Coordinates of C-alpha atoms in Angstrom, one line a residue:
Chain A
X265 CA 108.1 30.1 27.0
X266 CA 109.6 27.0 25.2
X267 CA 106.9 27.0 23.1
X268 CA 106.7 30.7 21.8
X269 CA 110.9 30.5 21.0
X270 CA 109.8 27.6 19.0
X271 CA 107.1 29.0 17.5
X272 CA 109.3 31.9 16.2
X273 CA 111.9 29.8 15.2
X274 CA 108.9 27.9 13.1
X275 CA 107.3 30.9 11.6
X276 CA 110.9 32.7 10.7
X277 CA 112.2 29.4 9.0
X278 CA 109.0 28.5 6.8
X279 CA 109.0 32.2 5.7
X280 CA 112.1 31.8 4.2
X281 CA 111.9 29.0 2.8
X282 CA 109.1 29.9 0.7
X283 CA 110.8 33.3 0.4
X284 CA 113.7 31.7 -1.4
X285 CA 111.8 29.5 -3.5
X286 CA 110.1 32.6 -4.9
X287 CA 113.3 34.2 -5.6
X288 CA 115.0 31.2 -6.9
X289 CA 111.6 31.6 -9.3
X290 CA 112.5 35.0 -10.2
X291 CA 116.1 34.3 -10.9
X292 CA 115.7 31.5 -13.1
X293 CA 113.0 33.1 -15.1
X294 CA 115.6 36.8 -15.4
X295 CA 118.3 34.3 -16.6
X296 CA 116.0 33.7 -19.7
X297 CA 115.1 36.8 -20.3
X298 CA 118.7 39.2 -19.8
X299 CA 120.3 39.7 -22.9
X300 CA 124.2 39.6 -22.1
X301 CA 126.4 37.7 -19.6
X302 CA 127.4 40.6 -17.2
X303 CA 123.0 41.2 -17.2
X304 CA 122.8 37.2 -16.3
X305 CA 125.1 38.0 -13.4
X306 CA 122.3 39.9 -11.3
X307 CA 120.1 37.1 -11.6
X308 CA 122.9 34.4 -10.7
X309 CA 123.4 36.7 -7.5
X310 CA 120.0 36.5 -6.9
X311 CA 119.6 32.8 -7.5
X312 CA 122.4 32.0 -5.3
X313 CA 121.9 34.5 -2.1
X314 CA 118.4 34.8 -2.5
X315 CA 117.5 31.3 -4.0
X316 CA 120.2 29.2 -1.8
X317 CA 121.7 30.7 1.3
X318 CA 117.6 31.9 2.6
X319 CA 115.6 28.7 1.6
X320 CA 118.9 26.4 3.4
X321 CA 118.3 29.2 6.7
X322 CA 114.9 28.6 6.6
X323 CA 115.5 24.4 6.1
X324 CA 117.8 24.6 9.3
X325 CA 115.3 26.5 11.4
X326 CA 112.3 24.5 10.0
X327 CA 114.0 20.9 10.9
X328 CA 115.0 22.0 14.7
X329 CA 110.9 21.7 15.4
X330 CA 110.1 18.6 13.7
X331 CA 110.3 15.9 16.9
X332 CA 109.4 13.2 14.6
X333 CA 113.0 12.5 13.2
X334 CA 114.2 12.3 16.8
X335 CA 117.8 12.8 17.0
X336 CA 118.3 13.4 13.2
X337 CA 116.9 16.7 13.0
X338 CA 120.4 17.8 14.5
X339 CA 122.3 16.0 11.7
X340 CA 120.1 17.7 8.9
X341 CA 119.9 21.4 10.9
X342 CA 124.3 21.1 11.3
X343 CA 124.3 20.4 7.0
X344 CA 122.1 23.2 6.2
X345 CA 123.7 25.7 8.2
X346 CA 126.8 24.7 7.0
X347 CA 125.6 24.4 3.4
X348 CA 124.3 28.1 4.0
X349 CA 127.5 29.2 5.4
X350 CA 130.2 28.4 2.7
X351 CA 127.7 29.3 0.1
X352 CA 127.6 32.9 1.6
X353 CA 131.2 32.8 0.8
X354 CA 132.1 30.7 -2.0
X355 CA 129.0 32.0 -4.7
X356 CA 130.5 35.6 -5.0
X357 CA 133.9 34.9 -5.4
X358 CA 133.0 32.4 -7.8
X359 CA 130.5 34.7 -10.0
X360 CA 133.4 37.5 -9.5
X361 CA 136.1 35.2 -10.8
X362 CA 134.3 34.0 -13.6
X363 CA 133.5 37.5 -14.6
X364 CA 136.8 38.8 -14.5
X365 CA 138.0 36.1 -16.3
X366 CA 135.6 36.7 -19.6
X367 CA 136.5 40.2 -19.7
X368 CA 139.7 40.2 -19.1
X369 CA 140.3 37.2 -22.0
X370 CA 137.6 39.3 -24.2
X371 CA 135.4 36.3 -24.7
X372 CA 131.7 38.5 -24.0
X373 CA 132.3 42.2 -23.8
X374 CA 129.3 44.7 -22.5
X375 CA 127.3 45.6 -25.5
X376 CA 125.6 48.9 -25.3
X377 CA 128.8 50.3 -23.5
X378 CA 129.2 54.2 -24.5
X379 CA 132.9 53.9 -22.9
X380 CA 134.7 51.1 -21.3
X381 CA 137.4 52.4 -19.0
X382 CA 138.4 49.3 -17.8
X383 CA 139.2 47.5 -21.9
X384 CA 140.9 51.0 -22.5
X385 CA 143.2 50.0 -19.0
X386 CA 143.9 46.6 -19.8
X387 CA 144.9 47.0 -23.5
X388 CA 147.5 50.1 -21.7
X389 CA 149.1 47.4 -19.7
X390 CA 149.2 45.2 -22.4
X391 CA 150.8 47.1 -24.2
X392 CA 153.3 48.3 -21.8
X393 CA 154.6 45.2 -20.9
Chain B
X211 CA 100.0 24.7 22.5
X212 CA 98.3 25.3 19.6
X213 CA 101.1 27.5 17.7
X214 CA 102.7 25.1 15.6
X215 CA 100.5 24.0 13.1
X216 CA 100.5 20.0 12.4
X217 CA 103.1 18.4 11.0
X218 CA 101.0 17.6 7.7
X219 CA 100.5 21.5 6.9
X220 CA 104.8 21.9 7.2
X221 CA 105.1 19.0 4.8
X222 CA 102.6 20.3 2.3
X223 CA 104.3 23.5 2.7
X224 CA 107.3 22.3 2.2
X225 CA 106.8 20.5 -1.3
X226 CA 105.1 23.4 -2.3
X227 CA 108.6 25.2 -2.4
X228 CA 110.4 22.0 -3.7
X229 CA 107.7 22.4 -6.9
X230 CA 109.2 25.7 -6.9
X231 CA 112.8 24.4 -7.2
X232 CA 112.1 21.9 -9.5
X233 CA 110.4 25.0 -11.9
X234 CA 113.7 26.6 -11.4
X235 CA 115.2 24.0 -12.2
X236 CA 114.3 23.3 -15.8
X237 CA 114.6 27.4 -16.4
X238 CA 118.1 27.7 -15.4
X239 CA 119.1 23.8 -17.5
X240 CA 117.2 25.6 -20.7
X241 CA 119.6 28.5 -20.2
X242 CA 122.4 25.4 -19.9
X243 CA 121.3 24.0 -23.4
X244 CA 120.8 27.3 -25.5
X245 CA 123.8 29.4 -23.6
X246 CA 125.2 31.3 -25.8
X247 CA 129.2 31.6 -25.1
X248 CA 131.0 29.3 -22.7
X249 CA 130.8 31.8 -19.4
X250 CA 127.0 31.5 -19.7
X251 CA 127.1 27.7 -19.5
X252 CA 129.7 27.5 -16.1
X253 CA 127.1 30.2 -14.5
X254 CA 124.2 28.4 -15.6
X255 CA 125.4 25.4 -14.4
X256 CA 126.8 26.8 -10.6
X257 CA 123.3 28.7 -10.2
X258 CA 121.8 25.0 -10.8
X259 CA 124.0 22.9 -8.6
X260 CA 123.4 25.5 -5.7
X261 CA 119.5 25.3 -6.6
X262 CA 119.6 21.4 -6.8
X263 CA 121.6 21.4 -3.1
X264 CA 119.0 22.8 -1.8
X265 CA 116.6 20.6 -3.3
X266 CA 118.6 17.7 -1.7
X267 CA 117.6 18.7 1.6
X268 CA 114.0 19.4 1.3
X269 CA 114.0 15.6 -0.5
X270 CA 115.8 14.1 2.7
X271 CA 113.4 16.1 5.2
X272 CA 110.3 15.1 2.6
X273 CA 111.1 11.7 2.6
X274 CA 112.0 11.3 6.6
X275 CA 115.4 9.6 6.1
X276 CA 117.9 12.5 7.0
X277 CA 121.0 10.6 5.9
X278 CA 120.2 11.2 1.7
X279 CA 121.4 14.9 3.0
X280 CA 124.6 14.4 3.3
X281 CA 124.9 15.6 -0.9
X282 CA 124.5 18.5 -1.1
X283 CA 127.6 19.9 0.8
X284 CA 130.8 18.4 -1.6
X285 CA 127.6 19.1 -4.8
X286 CA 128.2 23.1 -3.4
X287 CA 131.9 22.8 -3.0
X288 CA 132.6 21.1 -6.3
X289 CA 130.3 23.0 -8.4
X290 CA 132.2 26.5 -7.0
X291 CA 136.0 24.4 -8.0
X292 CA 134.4 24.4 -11.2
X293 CA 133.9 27.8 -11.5
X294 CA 137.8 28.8 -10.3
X295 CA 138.8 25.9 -12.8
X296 CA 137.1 27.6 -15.9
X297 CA 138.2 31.5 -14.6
X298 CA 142.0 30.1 -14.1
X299 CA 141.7 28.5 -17.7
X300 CA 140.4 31.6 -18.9
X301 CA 143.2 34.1 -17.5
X302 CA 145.9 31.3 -18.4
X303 CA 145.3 30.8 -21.9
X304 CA 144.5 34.4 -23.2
X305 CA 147.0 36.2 -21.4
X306 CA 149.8 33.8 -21.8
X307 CA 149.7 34.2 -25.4
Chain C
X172 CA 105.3 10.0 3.1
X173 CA 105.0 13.5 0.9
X174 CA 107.0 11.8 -2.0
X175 CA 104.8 8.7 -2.9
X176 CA 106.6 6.7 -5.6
X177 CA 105.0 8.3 -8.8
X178 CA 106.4 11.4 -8.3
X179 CA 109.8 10.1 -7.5
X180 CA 109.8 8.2 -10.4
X181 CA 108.6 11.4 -12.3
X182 CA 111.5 13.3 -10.3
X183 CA 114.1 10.9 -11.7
X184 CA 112.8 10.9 -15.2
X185 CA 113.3 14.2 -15.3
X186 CA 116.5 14.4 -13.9
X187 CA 117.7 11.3 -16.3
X188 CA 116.6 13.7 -19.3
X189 CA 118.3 16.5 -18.3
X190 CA 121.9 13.9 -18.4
X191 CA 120.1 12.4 -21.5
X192 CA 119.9 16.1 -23.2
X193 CA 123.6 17.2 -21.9
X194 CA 125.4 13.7 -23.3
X195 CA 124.0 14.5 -26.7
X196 CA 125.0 18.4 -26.4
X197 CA 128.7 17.2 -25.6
X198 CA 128.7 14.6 -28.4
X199 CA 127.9 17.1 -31.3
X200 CA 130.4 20.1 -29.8
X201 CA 133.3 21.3 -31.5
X202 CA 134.6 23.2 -28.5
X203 CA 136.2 20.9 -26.5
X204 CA 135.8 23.6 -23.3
X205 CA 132.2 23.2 -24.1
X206 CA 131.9 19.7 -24.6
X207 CA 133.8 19.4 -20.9
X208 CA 131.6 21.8 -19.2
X209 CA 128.8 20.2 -20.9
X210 CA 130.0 17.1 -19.5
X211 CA 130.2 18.2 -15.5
X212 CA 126.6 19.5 -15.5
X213 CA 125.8 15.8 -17.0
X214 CA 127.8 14.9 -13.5
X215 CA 125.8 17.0 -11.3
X216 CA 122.4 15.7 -13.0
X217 CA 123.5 11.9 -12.9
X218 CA 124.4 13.4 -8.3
X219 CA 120.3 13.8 -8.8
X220 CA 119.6 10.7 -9.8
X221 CA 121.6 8.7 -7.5
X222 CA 119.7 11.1 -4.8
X223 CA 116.5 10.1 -6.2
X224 CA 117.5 6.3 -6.0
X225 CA 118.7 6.6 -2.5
X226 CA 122.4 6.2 -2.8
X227 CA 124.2 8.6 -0.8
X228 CA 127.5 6.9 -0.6
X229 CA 127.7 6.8 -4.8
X230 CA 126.9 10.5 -4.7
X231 CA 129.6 11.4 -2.3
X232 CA 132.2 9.6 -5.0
X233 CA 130.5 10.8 -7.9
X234 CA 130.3 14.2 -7.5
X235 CA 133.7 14.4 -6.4
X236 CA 135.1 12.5 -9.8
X237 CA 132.5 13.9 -12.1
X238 CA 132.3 17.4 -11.1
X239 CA 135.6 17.9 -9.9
X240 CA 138.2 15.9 -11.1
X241 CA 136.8 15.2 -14.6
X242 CA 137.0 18.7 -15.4
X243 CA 140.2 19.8 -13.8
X244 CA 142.4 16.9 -15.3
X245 CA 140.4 17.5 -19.1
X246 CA 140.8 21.3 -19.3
X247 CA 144.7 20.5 -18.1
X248 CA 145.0 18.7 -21.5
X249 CA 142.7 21.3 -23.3
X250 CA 144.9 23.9 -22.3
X251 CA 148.3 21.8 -23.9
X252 CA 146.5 21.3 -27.0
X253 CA 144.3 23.1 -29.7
X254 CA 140.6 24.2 -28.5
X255 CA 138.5 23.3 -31.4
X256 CA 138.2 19.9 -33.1
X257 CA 139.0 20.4 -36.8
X258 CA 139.1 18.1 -40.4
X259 CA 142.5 17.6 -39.9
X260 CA 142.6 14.0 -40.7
X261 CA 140.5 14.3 -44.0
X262 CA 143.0 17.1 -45.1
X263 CA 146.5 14.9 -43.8
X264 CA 144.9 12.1 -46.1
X265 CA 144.4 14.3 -49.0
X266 CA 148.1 15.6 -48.6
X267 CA 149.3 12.7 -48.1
X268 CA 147.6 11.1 -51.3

């Protein structure tokens, strides 16, 4: 019974670690090839989700079934996780912040935008004050 | 028994995706050098600390000494300050005025 | 055992020209925001390095200076003074003279 939970926990880990270095792949080739800043933001998303909070999963899960680093594999299992956990939480309110910060001070502004709603709204308040 | 493959087939799997983080790597530092305004740069430059923390920990497991993994924690943390940094410079400066 | 010494050595040239690349980018910038941001991803390649020469304890303290404080305490001064380096001191001589 031991065996087959570790066995899962093997299978599930390595998956993702590959999983994420394909998708880390992805995202750093689509950051090349997007043509404006709020385009690069998908792939950042991607790079940092997809490319850093699986792969440090999969790390955790993977390490917990290596014997050979005796009581070690603990250590490096506890900084993954925790790697994977404040990532989850820090990278989108970083790529959100840094966002709204270049529109709002007007430094890169969507190209082909038919309307922008939200220029039209700041410039009101601007105004207004 | 037999459901764990040996541990030489995890390692080789395992530097197979640290060859693909390294590829990343050098994609996401061209967008670094030939970025064209500054918010390009800062994004560039999160994606590839958060890529390169995750290469820290494949390297410690890789190599069998556990204790080079302690980096890649305050290399996360930091390279997010950064970010909240350059936004809070951005905000400050151009609506101040 | 995976990481034989040629490819660490290859891992750390690598990582030494990415630093090597971003030194030279923040030399030649005329924004000063640039040439800083330039500068913290020089920090986080230099966290690489030290990672590759197996010394954890300098990476904890380099990241946190490099990255972190670097960068907050330069874009402070940025932000009291002008953004882009100018000729001024070519054009105060020819006043002047």
């Amino acid at each position: 019974m031991y065996e087959l939970v570790e066995a899962i926990i093997y299978y599930v880990g390595i998956v993702m670690v590959i999983l994420g270095g394909i998708l880390d792949l992805i995202a750093s080739i689509g950051m090349n090839r997007f043509k404006n800043f709020y385009l690069r933001l998908h792939a950042a998303t991607i790079g940092s989700i997809g490319g850093g909070f699986y792969p440090l999963i999969g790390i955790g899960l993977v390490v917990l079934t290596i014997h050979s680093l005796g009581t070690m594999k603990y250590y490096v299992a506890g900084i993954a996780f925790t790697t994977a956990f404040f990532l989850l939480i820090t990278a989108p309110t970083g790529s959100h912040a840094l966002a709204q910060g270049a529109h709002r001070a007007k430094i890169v502004l969507p190209e082909p935008a038919v309307v922008n709603r939200l220029l039209e709204d700041e410039e009101k308040v601007e105004g207004g004050e | 028994m037999g459901l764990i493959p040996p541990i030489e087939t995890t390692y080789t799997l395992l530097g197979f995706a640290t060859g693909l983080f390294i590829l990343a790597s050098i994609f996401y530092f061209i967008r670094v050098v030939k970025g064209p305004t500054l918010p390009d740069i800062v994004l560039a430059i999160d994606v590839l600390s958060y890529d390169l923390a995750v290469f820290i920990i494949l390297f410690s497991v890789l190599c069998n000494s556990p204790l080079l993994a302690v980096g890649a924690l305050p290399l996360m943390l930091w390279a997010y300050l950064l970010d909240m940094y350059v936004a809070k410079y951005f905000m400050k400066k151009e609506l101040g005025e | 055992m995976a990481f034989e010494p040629p490819l660490c050595y290859i891992l750390l040239a690598l990582f030494m020209t990415y630093a090597l690349i971003l030194t030279y980018k923040t030399l030649v910038a005329r924004d000063l925001v640039k040439a800083i941001i330039y500068s913290a991803g020089q920090a986080v390649a230099y966290t690489l390095a030290l990672v590759m020469m197996a010394a954890p304890d300098l990476v904890l303290a380099y990241v946190a200076v490099g990255v972190g404080m670097y960068t907050a305490l330069f874009l402070f001064v940025v932000s009291r003074t002008e953004r882009y380096e100018q000729e001024k001191i070519e054009r105060g001589v020819e006043e002047s003279g």
